[in-house]
Amino acid sequence: MANILIVDDDPAVQITIRLILERAGHRVTVAGDGYEGLARFETSQFDLLFLDIFMPGMDGLETMRHIRVLQPALPIVVISGRAVAPDAYAEPDFLKMATKLGAVASLQKPFRPDALLAAVDGCLTSAPQANAASGSR
C-alpha cells in the first residue's frame, strides 16, 4: 500500500483522514502545518500528499511550491473547508492556483470516506511510474 502524508491544521480532519486511510491499508504520516509537512517530507518518501490549502503560517499553496521543487511528480490532493462559489461553473481562485501548481484532485470538507478513497485510488493508479521515477531528492 501507499505511504501518504497529510498536512492539515485541523486535528479532527487529521484523525478522520488517517483512520480512513489506515483502515484501507495505507501508511500515514500527519503534519499540522506547512513547515512541519516540509520537514516530514524531507526525511521520508511519500507516494501521495493530502494538503489543506488554508493553514496558518505556511499555507498549502506555498507548501506545494516547495514540494514541487523536491518531487515534481508527487500526486497532491488539496483539501479545503472554504465554501465553493454557488456558480457551479466558476472554479475558485485558490483551486485554480492549486491546479496550476500541480494538484491532481481536490476535496471539500466535509468529505465522504468513499470520495477520499476514490481520490487515493485515482491518484495512485494514474501515476505510479512517474512517482517511482522521481527517485531520491
PDB file of C-alpha atoms in Angstrom:
ATOM      1  CA  MET A   1       0.000   0.000   0.000  1.00  0.00           C
ATOM      2  CA  ALA A   2       0.957   3.657  -0.209  1.00  0.00           C
ATOM      3  CA  ASN A   3       2.900   5.912   2.139  1.00  0.00           C
ATOM      4  CA  ILE A   4       0.740   9.045   2.486  1.00  0.00           C
ATOM      5  CA  LEU A   5       1.422  12.420   4.104  1.00  0.00           C
ATOM      6  CA  ILE A   6      -1.473  14.511   5.446  1.00  0.00           C
ATOM      7  CA  VAL A   7      -0.808  18.214   6.077  1.00  0.00           C
ATOM      8  CA  ASP A   8      -3.763  19.900   7.791  1.00  0.00           C
ATOM      9  CA  ASP A   9      -4.061  22.199  10.801  1.00  0.00           C
ATOM     10  CA  ASP A  10      -7.378  20.717  11.976  1.00  0.00           C
ATOM     11  CA  PRO A  11      -6.833  17.735  14.341  1.00  0.00           C
ATOM     12  CA  ALA A  12     -10.321  16.352  13.605  1.00  0.00           C
ATOM     13  CA  VAL A  13      -9.569  16.272   9.870  1.00  0.00           C
ATOM     14  CA  GLN A  14      -6.162  14.688  10.527  1.00  0.00           C
ATOM     15  CA  ILE A  15      -7.740  11.903  12.588  1.00  0.00           C
ATOM     16  CA  THR A  16     -10.573  11.323  10.116  1.00  0.00           C
ATOM     17  CA  ILE A  17      -8.306  11.030   7.078  1.00  0.00           C
ATOM     18  CA  ARG A  18      -5.756   8.961   8.990  1.00  0.00           C
ATOM     19  CA  LEU A  19      -8.366   6.422  10.154  1.00  0.00           C
ATOM     20  CA  ILE A  20      -9.912   6.059   6.702  1.00  0.00           C
ATOM     21  CA  LEU A  21      -6.532   5.569   5.033  1.00  0.00           C
ATOM     22  CA  GLU A  22      -5.123   3.220   7.682  1.00  0.00           C
ATOM     23  CA  ARG A  23      -8.250   1.058   7.514  1.00  0.00           C
ATOM     24  CA  ALA A  24      -7.648   0.844   3.756  1.00  0.00           C
ATOM     25  CA  GLY A  25      -4.122  -0.444   4.475  1.00  0.00           C
ATOM     26  CA  HIS A  26      -2.054   2.692   3.828  1.00  0.00           C
ATOM     27  CA  ARG A  27       0.803   4.032   5.955  1.00  0.00           C
ATOM     28  CA  VAL A  28       0.014   7.555   7.130  1.00  0.00           C
ATOM     29  CA  THR A  29       2.115  10.420   8.488  1.00  0.00           C
ATOM     30  CA  VAL A  30       0.472  13.601   9.773  1.00  0.00           C
ATOM     31  CA  ALA A  31       1.747  17.183   9.959  1.00  0.00           C
ATOM     32  CA  GLY A  32      -0.106  20.149  11.456  1.00  0.00           C
ATOM     33  CA  ASP A  33       1.176  22.882   9.148  1.00  0.00           C
ATOM     34  CA  GLY A  34       3.244  23.534   6.042  1.00  0.00           C
ATOM     35  CA  TYR A  35       6.547  23.833   7.898  1.00  0.00           C
ATOM     36  CA  GLU A  36       6.070  20.521   9.685  1.00  0.00           C
ATOM     37  CA  GLY A  37       4.896  18.940   6.436  1.00  0.00           C
ATOM     38  CA  LEU A  38       8.056  20.010   4.625  1.00  0.00           C
ATOM     39  CA  ALA A  39      10.205  18.699   7.480  1.00  0.00           C
ATOM     40  CA  ARG A  40       8.462  15.312   7.298  1.00  0.00           C
ATOM     41  CA  PHE A  41       8.662  15.314   3.509  1.00  0.00           C
ATOM     42  CA  GLU A  42      12.418  15.925   3.563  1.00  0.00           C
ATOM     43  CA  THR A  43      13.041  12.893   5.805  1.00  0.00           C
ATOM     44  CA  SER A  44      10.686  10.347   4.199  1.00  0.00           C
ATOM     45  CA  GLN A  45       9.499   9.247   0.777  1.00  0.00           C
ATOM     46  CA  PHE A  46       5.761   9.612   0.158  1.00  0.00           C
ATOM     47  CA  ASP A  47       3.526   8.294  -2.627  1.00  0.00           C
ATOM     48  CA  LEU A  48       0.729  10.830  -2.119  1.00  0.00           C
ATOM     49  CA  LEU A  49       0.119  14.106  -0.287  1.00  0.00           C
ATOM     50  CA  PHE A  50      -3.153  15.432   1.153  1.00  0.00           C
ATOM     51  CA  LEU A  51      -2.708  19.155   1.655  1.00  0.00           C
ATOM     52  CA  ASP A  52      -5.001  21.712   3.275  1.00  0.00           C
ATOM     53  CA  ILE A  53      -4.976  24.992   1.358  1.00  0.00           C
ATOM     54  CA  PHE A  54      -5.755  27.378   4.218  1.00  0.00           C
ATOM     55  CA  MET A  55      -3.432  26.968   7.209  1.00  0.00           C
ATOM     56  CA  PRO A  56      -1.699  29.473   9.475  1.00  0.00           C
ATOM     57  CA  GLY A  57       1.977  30.098   8.832  1.00  0.00           C
ATOM     58  CA  MET A  58       2.881  28.475   5.535  1.00  0.00           C
ATOM     59  CA  ASP A  59      -0.339  27.861   3.613  1.00  0.00           C
ATOM     60  CA  GLY A  60      -0.957  24.929   1.317  1.00  0.00           C
ATOM     61  CA  LEU A  61      -0.106  26.777  -1.889  1.00  0.00           C
ATOM     62  CA  GLU A  62       3.307  27.825  -0.576  1.00  0.00           C
ATOM     63  CA  THR A  63       3.883  24.301   0.724  1.00  0.00           C
ATOM     64  CA  MET A  64       3.049  22.965  -2.765  1.00  0.00           C
ATOM     65  CA  ARG A  65       5.638  25.264  -4.327  1.00  0.00           C
ATOM     66  CA  HIS A  66       8.342  23.808  -2.056  1.00  0.00           C
ATOM     67  CA  ILE A  67       7.184  20.205  -2.574  1.00  0.00           C
ATOM     68  CA  ARG A  68       7.205  20.621  -6.357  1.00  0.00           C
ATOM     69  CA  VAL A  69      10.884  21.592  -6.247  1.00  0.00           C
ATOM     70  CA  LEU A  70      11.702  18.463  -4.246  1.00  0.00           C
ATOM     71  CA  GLN A  71       9.446  15.960  -6.026  1.00  0.00           C
ATOM     72  CA  PRO A  72       7.714  17.327  -9.132  1.00  0.00           C
ATOM     73  CA  ALA A  73       5.722  14.166  -9.914  1.00  0.00           C
ATOM     74  CA  LEU A  74       4.194  13.589  -6.458  1.00  0.00           C
ATOM     75  CA  PRO A  75       0.376  13.387  -6.661  1.00  0.00           C
ATOM     76  CA  ILE A  76      -1.179  16.079  -4.454  1.00  0.00           C
ATOM     77  CA  VAL A  77      -4.811  16.206  -3.357  1.00  0.00           C
ATOM     78  CA  VAL A  78      -5.800  19.596  -1.958  1.00  0.00           C
ATOM     79  CA  ILE A  79      -8.454  19.822   0.723  1.00  0.00           C
ATOM     80  CA  SER A  80     -10.333  22.875   1.903  1.00  0.00           C
ATOM     81  CA  GLY A  81     -13.173  23.838   4.173  1.00  0.00           C
ATOM     82  CA  ARG A  82     -13.822  27.033   2.214  1.00  0.00           C
ATOM     83  CA  ALA A  83     -17.164  27.105   0.521  1.00  0.00           C
ATOM     84  CA  VAL A  84     -17.040  26.883  -3.238  1.00  0.00           C
ATOM     85  CA  ALA A  85     -18.974  29.528  -5.178  1.00  0.00           C
ATOM     86  CA  PRO A  86     -22.638  28.724  -5.820  1.00  0.00           C
ATOM     87  CA  ASP A  87     -21.931  29.083  -9.541  1.00  0.00           C
ATOM     88  CA  ALA A  88     -21.042  25.504 -10.438  1.00  0.00           C
ATOM     89  CA  TYR A  89     -19.111  26.697 -13.486  1.00  0.00           C
ATOM     90  CA  ALA A  90     -16.789  29.073 -11.625  1.00  0.00           C
ATOM     91  CA  GLU A  91     -13.721  27.477 -10.095  1.00  0.00           C
ATOM     92  CA  PRO A  92     -12.435  29.390  -7.044  1.00  0.00           C
ATOM     93  CA  ASP A  93      -9.099  31.169  -7.445  1.00  0.00           C
ATOM     94  CA  PHE A  94      -7.418  29.002  -4.807  1.00  0.00           C
ATOM     95  CA  LEU A  95      -8.357  25.844  -6.739  1.00  0.00           C
ATOM     96  CA  LYS A  96      -7.137  27.385  -9.992  1.00  0.00           C
ATOM     97  CA  MET A  97      -3.805  28.151  -8.339  1.00  0.00           C
ATOM     98  CA  ALA A  98      -3.581  24.681  -6.788  1.00  0.00           C
ATOM     99  CA  THR A  99      -4.241  23.115 -10.190  1.00  0.00           C
ATOM    100  CA  LYS A 100      -1.625  25.352 -11.768  1.00  0.00           C
ATOM    101  CA  LEU A 101       0.860  24.165  -9.125  1.00  0.00           C
ATOM    102  CA  GLY A 102       0.079  20.551  -9.961  1.00  0.00           C
ATOM    103  CA  ALA A 103      -2.725  19.382  -7.686  1.00  0.00           C
ATOM    104  CA  VAL A 104      -4.346  16.361  -9.290  1.00  0.00           C
ATOM    105  CA  ALA A 105      -7.567  16.374  -7.247  1.00  0.00           C
ATOM    106  CA  SER A 106      -9.440  18.383  -4.646  1.00  0.00           C
ATOM    107  CA  LEU A 107     -11.835  17.560  -1.832  1.00  0.00           C
ATOM    108  CA  GLN A 108     -14.082  19.949   0.038  1.00  0.00           C
ATOM    109  CA  LYS A 109     -14.513  19.417   3.789  1.00  0.00           C
ATOM    110  CA  PRO A 110     -16.515  17.667   4.982  1.00  0.00           C
ATOM    111  CA  PHE A 111     -15.995  14.824   2.542  1.00  0.00           C
ATOM    112  CA  ARG A 112     -17.288  11.278   2.434  1.00  0.00           C
ATOM    113  CA  PRO A 113     -14.910   8.360   3.042  1.00  0.00           C
ATOM    114  CA  ASP A 114     -15.724   6.893  -0.379  1.00  0.00           C
ATOM    115  CA  ALA A 115     -14.765  10.194  -2.060  1.00  0.00           C
ATOM    116  CA  LEU A 116     -11.460  10.235  -0.168  1.00  0.00           C
ATOM    117  CA  LEU A 117     -10.659   6.644  -1.118  1.00  0.00           C
ATOM    118  CA  ALA A 118     -11.652   7.267  -4.742  1.00  0.00           C
ATOM    119  CA  ALA A 119      -9.219  10.198  -4.847  1.00  0.00           C
ATOM    120  CA  VAL A 120      -6.465   7.999  -3.406  1.00  0.00           C
ATOM    121  CA  ASP A 121      -7.141   5.186  -5.874  1.00  0.00           C
ATOM    122  CA  GLY A 122      -7.283   7.597  -8.804  1.00  0.00           C
ATOM    123  CA  CYS A 123      -4.004   9.255  -7.861  1.00  0.00           C
ATOM    124  CA  LEU A 124      -2.120   6.042  -7.169  1.00  0.00           C
ATOM    125  CA  THR A 125      -3.285   4.199 -10.284  1.00  0.00           C
ATOM    126  CA  SER A 126      -2.729   7.119 -12.650  1.00  0.00           C
ATOM    127  CA  ALA A 127       0.880   7.923 -11.766  1.00  0.00           C
ATOM    128  CA  PRO A 128       2.759   5.055 -10.100  1.00  0.00           C
ATOM    129  CA  GLN A 129       5.534   5.070 -12.694  1.00  0.00           C
ATOM    130  CA  ALA A 130       6.026   8.838 -12.513  1.00  0.00           C
ATOM    131  CA  ASN A 131       6.224   8.721  -8.727  1.00  0.00           C
ATOM    132  CA  ALA A 132       8.689   5.832  -8.714  1.00  0.00           C
ATOM    133  CA  ALA A 133      10.744   7.535 -11.405  1.00  0.00           C
ATOM    134  CA  SER A 134      11.154  10.654  -9.274  1.00  0.00           C
ATOM    135  CA  GLY A 135      13.533   8.642  -7.115  1.00  0.00           C
ATOM    136  CA  SER A 136      15.576  10.329  -4.472  1.00  0.00           C
ATOM    137  CA  ARG A 137      15.677  14.016  -3.887  1.00  0.00           C
TER     138      ARG A 137
END
